[in-house]
mmCIF file of C-alpha atoms and ligand atoms in Angstrom:
data_model
loop_
_atom_site.group_PDB
_atom_site.id
_atom_site.type_symbol
_atom_site.label_atom_id
_atom_site.label_comp_id
_atom_site.label_asym_id
_atom_site.label_seq_id
_atom_site.Cartn_x
_atom_site.Cartn_y
_atom_site.Cartn_z
ATOM 1 C CA MET Q 66 -16.374 8.930 21.527
ATOM 2 C CA ASN Q 67 -12.894 7.309 20.284
ATOM 3 C CA LYS Q 68 -10.211 9.041 17.510
ATOM 4 C CA ILE Q 69 -8.917 8.058 14.495
ATOM 5 C CA MET Q 70 -6.303 9.497 13.327
ATOM 6 C CA ILE Q 71 -5.458 8.397 9.698
ATOM 7 C CA THR Q 72 -2.086 10.135 8.599
ATOM 8 C CA GLY Q 73 -1.821 10.107 4.505
ATOM 9 C CA ALA Q 74 -4.860 11.640 3.951
ATOM 10 C CA THR Q 75 -4.777 13.010 0.848
ATOM 11 C CA GLY Q 76 -2.719 10.093 -0.590
ATOM 12 C CA LYS Q 77 -4.457 6.857 -2.589
ATOM 13 C CA LEU Q 78 -4.400 3.644 0.255
ATOM 14 C CA GLY Q 79 -5.185 6.698 3.217
ATOM 15 C CA GLY Q 80 -8.048 8.084 1.014
ATOM 16 C CA LEU Q 81 -9.229 5.063 0.332
ATOM 17 C CA THR Q 82 -8.960 3.866 3.648
ATOM 18 C CA ILE Q 83 -11.232 6.831 4.683
ATOM 19 C CA ASP Q 84 -13.576 5.905 2.275
ATOM 20 C CA HIS Q 85 -14.245 2.064 3.667
ATOM 21 C CA LEU Q 86 -14.337 3.403 7.761
ATOM 22 C CA LEU Q 87 -17.535 5.885 6.110
ATOM 23 C CA ASN Q 88 -18.618 3.832 4.443
ATOM 24 C CA SER Q 89 -18.499 0.452 5.567
ATOM 25 C CA ARG Q 90 -16.852 0.725 9.593
ATOM 26 C CA GLY Q 91 -19.670 2.434 10.492
ATOM 27 C CA ILE Q 92 -17.453 4.702 11.289
ATOM 28 C CA SER Q 93 -18.602 9.156 11.544
ATOM 29 C CA ALA Q 94 -16.774 12.015 9.944
ATOM 30 C CA SER Q 95 -16.847 13.372 13.441
ATOM 31 C CA GLN Q 96 -14.721 10.352 14.868
ATOM 32 C CA ILE Q 97 -11.684 10.688 11.882
ATOM 33 C CA ILE Q 98 -8.888 13.331 11.865
ATOM 34 C CA ALA Q 99 -7.041 13.341 9.109
ATOM 35 C CA LEU Q 100 -3.625 14.332 9.048
ATOM 36 C CA VAL Q 101 -2.358 16.436 5.907
ATOM 37 C CA ARG Q 102 0.745 18.749 4.840
ATOM 38 C CA ASP Q 103 -1.343 20.929 2.613
ATOM 39 C CA LYS Q 104 -5.336 21.727 3.788
ATOM 40 C CA LYS Q 105 -5.646 22.651 -0.059
ATOM 41 C CA LYS Q 106 -5.705 19.034 -0.492
ATOM 42 C CA ALA Q 107 -8.267 17.615 1.954
ATOM 43 C CA LYS Q 108 -11.267 19.691 0.557
ATOM 44 C CA HIS Q 109 -13.038 16.942 -0.773
ATOM 45 C CA LEU Q 110 -12.215 16.276 3.186
ATOM 46 C CA ALA Q 111 -13.662 18.594 5.658
ATOM 47 C CA ASP Q 112 -16.348 18.469 2.891
ATOM 48 C CA LYS Q 113 -17.512 15.420 4.580
ATOM 49 C CA GLY Q 114 -17.254 16.630 7.662
ATOM 50 C CA ILE Q 115 -13.658 15.754 8.452
ATOM 51 C CA GLU Q 116 -11.552 17.133 10.818
ATOM 52 C CA ILE Q 117 -7.947 18.678 9.221
ATOM 53 C CA ARG Q 118 -5.045 18.770 10.828
ATOM 54 C CA VAL Q 119 -1.533 19.892 9.829
ATOM 55 C CA GLY Q 120 1.173 18.190 10.182
ATOM 56 C CA SER Q 121 4.064 16.642 8.438
ATOM 57 C CA TYR Q 122 6.910 13.959 9.701
ATOM 58 C CA ASP Q 123 9.244 16.104 9.016
ATOM 59 C CA ASP Q 124 8.453 18.702 11.980
ATOM 60 C CA LEU Q 125 7.973 17.114 14.949
ATOM 61 C CA SER Q 126 5.949 19.659 16.186
ATOM 62 C CA SER Q 127 3.645 20.232 14.239
ATOM 63 C CA LEU Q 128 3.029 16.521 14.551
ATOM 64 C CA ASN Q 129 3.451 17.302 18.810
ATOM 65 C CA LEU Q 130 0.380 19.473 17.818
ATOM 66 C CA ALA Q 131 -1.670 16.820 15.603
ATOM 67 C CA PHE Q 132 -1.250 13.543 17.473
ATOM 68 C CA GLU Q 133 -3.097 15.681 20.656
ATOM 69 C CA GLY Q 134 -5.962 13.321 21.638
ATOM 70 C CA VAL Q 135 -5.773 10.718 19.044
ATOM 71 C CA ASN Q 136 -6.709 7.030 20.777
ATOM 72 C CA LYS Q 137 -6.059 5.744 16.870
ATOM 73 C CA LEU Q 138 -3.749 6.538 14.929
ATOM 74 C CA LEU Q 139 -2.890 4.790 11.295
ATOM 75 C CA LEU Q 140 0.931 5.926 10.501
ATOM 76 C CA ILE Q 141 0.784 5.828 6.580
ATOM 77 C CA SER Q 142 4.639 6.384 6.303
ATOM 78 C CA SER Q 143 5.266 9.255 3.019
ATOM 79 C CA ALA Q 144 6.320 8.161 0.177
ATOM 80 C CA GLU Q 145 10.495 9.144 0.495
ATOM 81 C CA LEU Q 146 12.600 6.478 -1.313
ATOM 82 C CA ASN Q 147 16.026 8.118 0.865
ATOM 83 C CA ASN Q 148 15.887 5.677 3.407
ATOM 84 C CA VAL Q 149 17.701 8.597 5.836
ATOM 85 C CA LYS Q 150 14.900 10.760 5.078
ATOM 86 C CA ARG Q 151 12.111 7.928 5.428
ATOM 87 C CA LEU Q 152 13.254 6.490 8.256
ATOM 88 C CA GLN Q 153 13.746 9.737 10.572
ATOM 89 C CA GLN Q 154 10.375 11.024 9.781
ATOM 90 C CA ASN Q 155 9.094 7.622 10.939
ATOM 91 C CA HIS Q 156 11.407 7.784 14.143
ATOM 92 C CA ASN Q 157 9.100 11.592 14.036
ATOM 93 C CA ALA Q 158 5.563 9.422 14.179
ATOM 94 C CA VAL Q 159 6.604 7.169 16.091
ATOM 95 C CA MET Q 160 8.220 10.177 18.883
ATOM 96 C CA ALA Q 161 5.035 12.479 19.195
ATOM 97 C CA ALA Q 162 2.593 8.816 19.294
ATOM 98 C CA LYS Q 163 3.863 8.892 22.346
ATOM 99 C CA SER Q 164 3.783 11.657 23.567
ATOM 100 C CA ALA Q 165 0.679 12.494 22.754
ATOM 101 C CA GLU Q 166 0.059 8.868 24.601
ATOM 102 C CA VAL Q 167 -2.201 7.888 21.672
ATOM 103 C CA ASP Q 168 -3.472 4.802 22.938
ATOM 104 C CA HIS Q 169 -2.842 2.384 19.700
ATOM 105 C CA ILE Q 170 -0.654 2.528 17.224
ATOM 106 C CA PHE Q 171 -1.513 1.116 12.994
ATOM 107 C CA TYR Q 172 1.311 1.103 10.832
ATOM 108 C CA VAL Q 173 1.622 0.272 7.219
ATOM 109 C CA GLY Q 174 4.653 -1.408 6.917
ATOM 110 C CA LEU Q 175 5.869 -3.790 4.465
ATOM 111 C CA ALA Q 176 5.666 -7.197 3.632
ATOM 112 C CA ASN Q 177 8.097 -10.142 4.649
ATOM 113 C CA PRO Q 178 11.026 -7.665 5.341
ATOM 114 C CA GLU Q 179 13.641 -9.602 5.045
ATOM 115 C CA LEU Q 180 13.459 -10.268 1.830
ATOM 116 C CA ARG Q 181 13.780 -6.327 0.608
ATOM 117 C CA ALA Q 182 12.345 -6.141 -1.987
ATOM 118 C CA TYR Q 183 13.073 -2.450 -2.545
ATOM 119 C CA GLU Q 184 15.309 -1.317 0.062
ATOM 120 C CA LEU Q 185 13.767 0.311 2.477
ATOM 121 C CA GLU Q 186 12.245 -1.880 4.779
ATOM 122 C CA ASP Q 187 15.087 -1.933 7.508
ATOM 123 C CA VAL Q 188 12.462 1.447 7.748
ATOM 124 C CA GLU Q 189 10.129 -0.320 7.882
ATOM 125 C CA LEU Q 190 11.106 -2.737 10.492
ATOM 126 C CA ALA Q 191 12.912 0.243 12.423
ATOM 127 C CA THR Q 192 10.330 1.914 13.147
ATOM 128 C CA GLU Q 193 7.901 -1.430 13.963
ATOM 129 C CA HIS Q 194 11.145 -1.709 16.119
ATOM 130 C CA SER Q 195 10.621 1.760 18.110
ATOM 131 C CA ILE Q 196 7.036 1.208 18.227
ATOM 132 C CA ARG Q 197 7.824 -1.728 20.186
ATOM 133 C CA ALA Q 198 10.524 -0.310 21.796
ATOM 134 C CA VAL Q 199 8.325 3.016 23.491
ATOM 135 C CA ASN Q 200 5.741 0.594 24.145
ATOM 136 C CA LEU Q 201 2.763 1.586 22.445
ATOM 137 C CA PRO Q 202 0.196 -0.417 21.531
ATOM 138 C CA PHE Q 203 0.489 -1.812 17.743
ATOM 139 C CA THR Q 204 -0.866 -3.857 14.972
ATOM 140 C CA PHE Q 205 1.259 -3.993 12.313
ATOM 141 C CA ILE Q 206 -0.356 -3.847 8.983
ATOM 142 C CA ARG Q 207 2.320 -5.127 6.497
ATOM 143 C CA ASN Q 208 1.302 -4.741 2.842
ATOM 144 C CA GLY Q 209 2.118 -6.116 0.216
ATOM 145 C CA THR Q 210 3.343 -4.773 -3.333
ATOM 146 C CA TYR Q 211 -0.004 -2.654 -4.907
ATOM 147 C CA LEU Q 212 -1.174 -5.052 -8.244
ATOM 148 C CA ASP Q 213 -1.670 -0.860 -9.024
ATOM 149 C CA GLU Q 214 1.485 -0.660 -9.654
ATOM 150 C CA VAL Q 215 1.088 -3.597 -13.544
ATOM 151 C CA THR Q 216 -1.984 -1.203 -14.089
ATOM 152 C CA TYR Q 217 0.430 -0.312 -17.261
ATOM 153 C CA ASP Q 218 0.806 -3.267 -18.184
ATOM 154 C CA LEU Q 219 -2.927 -5.005 -17.453
ATOM 155 C CA ASN Q 220 -4.346 -2.201 -20.431
ATOM 156 C CA THR Q 221 -1.040 -1.987 -22.894
ATOM 157 C CA ALA Q 222 -1.545 -5.839 -23.268
ATOM 158 C CA VAL Q 223 -5.285 -4.906 -23.540
ATOM 159 C CA LYS Q 224 -4.321 -2.653 -27.039
ATOM 160 C CA HIS Q 225 -1.897 -5.326 -28.277
ATOM 161 C CA GLY Q 226 -3.222 -8.302 -27.230
ATOM 162 C CA GLU Q 227 -0.382 -9.638 -26.379
ATOM 163 C CA LEU Q 228 1.705 -9.594 -22.776
ATOM 164 C CA LEU Q 229 5.097 -8.633 -21.696
ATOM 165 C CA SER Q 230 7.506 -9.391 -19.835
ATOM 166 C CA SER Q 231 10.760 -10.059 -18.204
ATOM 167 C CA THR Q 232 9.724 -11.477 -15.346
ATOM 168 C CA ASN Q 233 11.238 -15.221 -15.778
ATOM 169 C CA GLY Q 234 7.466 -17.374 -15.083
ATOM 170 C CA LYS Q 235 8.427 -16.048 -11.397
ATOM 171 C CA ALA Q 236 4.693 -16.244 -9.182
ATOM 172 C CA PHE Q 237 3.946 -13.222 -7.309
ATOM 173 C CA ASN Q 238 2.167 -11.820 -4.865
ATOM 174 C CA PHE Q 239 0.788 -8.423 -4.911
ATOM 175 C CA VAL Q 240 -2.600 -7.128 -4.609
ATOM 176 C CA LEU Q 241 -5.107 -4.663 -4.735
ATOM 177 C CA ARG Q 242 -5.024 -0.854 -2.556
ATOM 178 C CA LYS Q 243 -8.236 -0.830 -2.086
ATOM 179 C CA ASP Q 244 -8.045 -4.463 -0.198
ATOM 180 C CA LEU Q 245 -5.484 -2.782 1.672
ATOM 181 C CA ALA Q 246 -7.224 -0.162 2.592
ATOM 182 C CA LEU Q 247 -10.284 -2.207 4.104
ATOM 183 C CA ALA Q 248 -7.257 -4.343 6.482
ATOM 184 C CA ASN Q 249 -7.041 -1.119 8.255
ATOM 185 C CA ALA Q 250 -10.262 -0.321 7.739
ATOM 186 C CA ILE Q 251 -10.525 -3.207 9.777
ATOM 187 C CA VAL Q 252 -8.361 -3.522 11.940
ATOM 188 C CA LEU Q 253 -9.428 0.577 12.964
ATOM 189 C CA THR Q 254 -12.714 -0.898 14.334
ATOM 190 C CA GLU Q 255 -12.749 -4.221 15.756
ATOM 191 C CA GLU Q 256 -11.206 -5.495 18.312
ATOM 192 C CA GLY Q 257 -8.791 -7.839 18.867
ATOM 193 C CA HIS Q 258 -5.664 -7.019 16.553
ATOM 194 C CA GLN Q 259 -3.876 -5.440 19.567
ATOM 195 C CA ASN Q 260 -0.058 -6.418 19.281
ATOM 196 C CA LYS Q 261 -0.447 -8.521 15.645
ATOM 197 C CA ILE Q 262 1.248 -8.487 12.566
ATOM 198 C CA TYR Q 263 -0.288 -9.313 8.916
ATOM 199 C CA GLU Q 264 1.515 -9.654 6.127
ATOM 200 C CA LEU Q 265 -1.245 -8.519 3.352
ATOM 201 C CA VAL Q 266 -0.295 -10.571 0.934
ATOM 202 C CA ARG Q 267 -2.612 -12.857 -2.010
ATOM 203 C CA SER Q 268 -2.797 -16.693 -0.262
ATOM 204 C CA LYS Q 269 -2.666 -17.942 -3.690
ATOM 205 C CA LEU Q 270 0.497 -16.752 -6.047
ATOM 206 C CA ILE Q 271 0.732 -15.551 -9.589
ATOM 207 C CA THR Q 272 2.176 -15.442 -12.858
ATOM 208 C CA TYR Q 273 2.136 -13.256 -15.814
ATOM 209 C CA SER Q 274 0.901 -15.928 -17.551
ATOM 210 C CA ASP Q 275 -1.592 -15.563 -15.463
ATOM 211 C CA LEU Q 276 -2.196 -12.931 -15.858
ATOM 212 C CA ALA Q 277 -2.650 -12.950 -19.753
ATOM 213 C CA SER Q 278 -5.163 -15.703 -19.389
ATOM 214 C CA ALA Q 279 -6.268 -13.508 -16.765
ATOM 215 C CA LEU Q 280 -7.876 -10.053 -19.210
ATOM 216 C CA SER Q 281 -8.052 -13.136 -21.904
ATOM 217 C CA ARG Q 282 -10.945 -14.231 -19.739
ATOM 218 C CA ILE Q 283 -11.943 -10.020 -18.575
ATOM 219 C CA THR Q 284 -11.462 -9.737 -22.833
ATOM 220 C CA LYS Q 285 -13.576 -12.477 -24.604
ATOM 221 C CA LYS Q 286 -10.333 -11.232 -26.474
ATOM 222 C CA GLU Q 287 -7.365 -13.650 -26.459
ATOM 223 C CA ILE Q 288 -4.495 -12.295 -24.868
ATOM 224 C CA SER Q 289 -0.777 -14.379 -24.980
ATOM 225 C CA TYR Q 290 2.188 -14.183 -22.701
ATOM 226 C CA LYS Q 291 5.221 -13.278 -24.289
ATOM 227 C CA GLU Q 292 8.858 -12.867 -21.916
ATOM 228 C CA VAL Q 293 11.026 -9.904 -23.274
ATOM 229 C CA PRO Q 294 14.195 -8.349 -22.176
ATOM 230 C CA ASN Q 295 13.336 -5.360 -20.464
ATOM 231 C CA ASN Q 296 14.209 -2.541 -23.586
ATOM 232 C CA ILE Q 297 11.072 -4.632 -25.699
ATOM 233 C CA THR Q 298 8.813 -4.179 -22.741
ATOM 234 C CA ILE Q 299 9.434 -0.255 -21.944
ATOM 235 C CA LYS Q 300 9.236 0.021 -25.132
ATOM 236 C CA ARG Q 301 6.046 -0.694 -25.874
ATOM 237 C CA LEU Q 302 5.111 0.894 -22.779
ATOM 238 C CA VAL Q 303 5.549 3.954 -24.002
ATOM 239 C CA GLU Q 304 4.505 3.660 -27.505
ATOM 240 C CA SER Q 305 0.928 2.727 -26.003
ATOM 241 C CA GLY Q 306 1.283 6.035 -24.512
ATOM 242 C CA VAL Q 307 2.853 5.316 -20.826
ATOM 243 C CA ASN Q 308 5.999 8.146 -19.518
ATOM 244 C CA ALA Q 309 8.921 6.796 -20.014
ATOM 245 C CA GLU Q 310 9.791 7.650 -16.855
ATOM 246 C CA SER Q 311 6.827 5.065 -15.122
ATOM 247 C CA ALA Q 312 7.739 2.331 -17.760
ATOM 248 C CA GLU Q 313 10.337 2.334 -16.662
ATOM 249 C CA SER Q 314 10.698 2.548 -13.047
ATOM 250 C CA LEU Q 315 7.538 -0.437 -13.578
ATOM 251 C CA VAL Q 316 9.592 -2.552 -15.243
ATOM 252 C CA ASN Q 317 12.928 -2.127 -13.185
ATOM 253 C CA VAL Q 318 11.044 -2.350 -10.431
ATOM 254 C CA PHE Q 319 8.754 -4.477 -10.022
ATOM 255 C CA HIS Q 320 9.736 -6.395 -13.199
ATOM 256 C CA LYS Q 321 13.156 -6.985 -12.409
ATOM 257 C CA ALA Q 322 12.219 -7.971 -8.647
ATOM 258 C CA ILE Q 323 9.736 -11.049 -9.391
ATOM 259 C CA ALA Q 324 12.644 -12.181 -11.594
ATOM 260 C CA ASP Q 325 15.036 -11.489 -8.939
ATOM 261 C CA GLU Q 326 12.024 -13.798 -6.542
ATOM 262 C CA LYS Q 327 11.130 -10.839 -3.807
ATOM 263 C CA PHE Q 328 7.282 -11.910 -3.779
ATOM 264 C CA LEU Q 329 7.644 -15.983 -3.725
ATOM 265 C CA PHE Q 330 6.133 -15.525 -0.699
ATOM 266 C CA THR Q 331 1.273 -16.340 0.564
ATOM 267 C CA SER Q 332 0.687 -15.812 3.101
ATOM 268 C CA ASN Q 333 -3.585 -15.984 4.416
ATOM 269 C CA ASP Q 334 -3.840 -13.409 6.638
ATOM 270 C CA LEU Q 335 -5.460 -10.907 3.768
ATOM 271 C CA GLU Q 336 -8.171 -13.954 3.096
ATOM 272 C CA GLN Q 337 -8.673 -13.877 6.642
ATOM 273 C CA LEU Q 338 -9.385 -9.817 7.472
ATOM 274 C CA LEU Q 339 -10.815 -9.119 5.038
ATOM 275 C CA GLY Q 340 -13.813 -12.381 4.257
ATOM 276 C CA ASP Q 341 -16.142 -12.354 0.956
ATOM 277 C CA GLN Q 342 -15.017 -8.326 1.024
ATOM 278 C CA LEU Q 343 -11.952 -9.949 -0.377
ATOM 279 C CA THR Q 344 -11.620 -9.327 -4.319
ATOM 280 C CA PRO Q 345 -11.022 -11.912 -6.386
ATOM 281 C CA LEU Q 346 -8.629 -11.431 -9.032
ATOM 282 C CA ASP Q 347 -10.604 -11.340 -11.885
ATOM 283 C CA GLN Q 348 -12.787 -8.897 -10.902
ATOM 284 C CA SER Q 349 -8.507 -7.153 -9.268
ATOM 285 C CA ILE Q 350 -7.499 -6.742 -12.571
ATOM 286 C CA GLU Q 351 -11.320 -5.675 -13.961
ATOM 287 C CA SER Q 352 -10.909 -2.652 -12.495
ATOM 288 C CA LEU Q 353 -7.846 -1.676 -12.797
ATOM 289 C CA LEU Q 354 -8.354 -1.507 -16.752
ATOM 290 C CA GLU Q 355 -9.459 1.612 -18.107
HETATM 291 N N1 NAP S 172 2.454 -1.687 -1.018
HETATM 292 C C1 NAP S 172 3.289 -1.124 -1.883
HETATM 293 O O1 NAP S 172 2.924 -1.441 -3.648
HETATM 294 C C2 NAP S 172 3.079 0.488 -1.771
HETATM 295 C C3 NAP S 172 3.560 1.174 -3.288
HETATM 296 C C4 NAP S 172 3.720 2.340 -3.804
HETATM 297 C C5 NAP S 172 4.320 2.825 -2.196
HETATM 298 N N2 NAP S 172 3.624 1.987 -1.399
HETATM 299 C C6 NAP S 172 4.071 2.407 0.815
HETATM 300 O O2 NAP S 172 2.690 3.094 0.932
HETATM 301 C C7 NAP S 172 2.184 5.006 1.222
HETATM 302 C C8 NAP S 172 0.704 4.891 0.718
HETATM 303 O O3 NAP S 172 0.615 4.672 -0.853
HETATM 304 P P1 NAP S 172 0.129 5.277 -1.467
HETATM 305 O O4 NAP S 172 -0.019 4.903 -3.086
HETATM 306 O O5 NAP S 172 -1.189 6.048 -0.916
HETATM 307 O O6 NAP S 172 0.902 6.923 -1.560
HETATM 308 P P2 NAP S 172 0.784 8.157 -2.247
HETATM 309 O O7 NAP S 172 -1.181 8.134 -3.165
HETATM 310 O O8 NAP S 172 1.872 8.536 -2.646
HETATM 311 O O9 NAP S 172 0.195 8.564 -1.124
HETATM 312 C C9 NAP S 172 0.981 8.975 -0.200
HETATM 313 C C10 NAP S 172 0.578 9.643 1.412
HETATM 314 O O10 NAP S 172 2.267 10.486 2.263
HETATM 315 C C11 NAP S 172 1.879 11.352 2.494
HETATM 316 N N3 NAP S 172 3.224 11.984 2.902
HETATM 317 C C12 NAP S 172 3.867 12.390 1.321
HETATM 318 N N4 NAP S 172 5.240 13.346 2.211
HETATM 319 C C13 NAP S 172 4.930 13.114 3.625
HETATM 320 C C14 NAP S 172 5.592 14.070 5.374
HETATM 321 N N5 NAP S 172 6.511 14.436 5.501
HETATM 322 N N6 NAP S 172 4.804 13.709 6.146
HETATM 323 C C15 NAP S 172 3.933 13.963 6.722
HETATM 324 N N7 NAP S 172 2.796 12.867 5.039
HETATM 325 C C16 NAP S 172 3.143 12.372 4.412
HETATM 326 C C17 NAP S 172 1.720 13.058 0.815
HETATM 327 O O11 NAP S 172 1.251 13.789 0.739
HETATM 328 P P3 NAP S 172 0.838 14.330 0.524
HETATM 329 O O12 NAP S 172 -0.492 14.320 -1.347
HETATM 330 O O13 NAP S 172 0.290 16.326 1.250
HETATM 331 O O14 NAP S 172 2.309 14.769 -0.624
HETATM 332 C C18 NAP S 172 0.662 11.461 0.787
HETATM 333 O O15 NAP S 172 -1.005 11.857 1.446
HETATM 334 C C19 NAP S 172 3.308 5.686 0.335
HETATM 335 O O16 NAP S 172 3.679 6.921 1.216
HETATM 336 C C20 NAP S 172 4.845 4.640 0.555
HETATM 337 O O17 NAP S 172 4.797 4.604 1.812
HETATM 338 C C21 NAP S 172 3.631 1.097 -1.089
#
């Protein structure tokens, strides 16, 4: 029986991938192994009958043990933002996958890495090159930014009847995390994805003005859109109950990258992988509302 290991299994993307494997891809719990750092955080997975193995990307020997007998490895990077540490973590995971002779590594990286929206992309590309260098059969699943990242903007807009941003009317290509997790589950369970690279972003770009129109349709209330300086958007988010750090990160990281044209890039890959299971825009937005 093919054993599929999901790393980052206690995280949101890993957890959703496991849900899709179990619920819509016909995979039994006995085929799945979850890599976790803390067994206590994985009780919900163990309760489903999933084998839990403990390992950290910071500890090569733990990965060497954990990857034993794994056929397909879904490698989801940690949330580490320090590139030196992130590079070492990913390097450990690739080396352990090679030592354990996994049959196929599925690496979740970032979409359109050449645009360097987050300054993490060189690590992601280096990881892809390491996988190629050690000659592991691969699938590179390059994830677009989660639409979920703008959840605070959407909910604040519904409260105020007005969506604010400083994105300069620029378009972007964000997709639902849940759809990216389904893409993981699909490529893990179908033939024909070996040595392929997928850029999982929207096939049609959207703008903040489009988000406001969608919110108006969904809530059946007029939600207008206004371009304002960063500090005004942050103030509005904080007044609506978003903590200051999250509000600043939303505006200074995501709005800025949109304004800097880091996401003017489309691909049909997600649409082709998911077919009619792709969540339409309005439904995606609705799923993020409180
Ligand atoms: N595309 C996007 O918009 C976007 C946005 C944010 C992040 N990301 C990237 O996508 C990944 C998955 O996203 P997510 O939303 O699922 O993030 P998440 O909920 O923060 O999950 C991260 C997972 O990585 C695990 N992890 C952290 N450090 C580790 C280590 N040293 N060794 C092994 N596992 C470790 C965490 O384990 P614990 O539960 O033990 O902490 C958790 O299971 C993130 O880690 C990040 O690299 C993408």
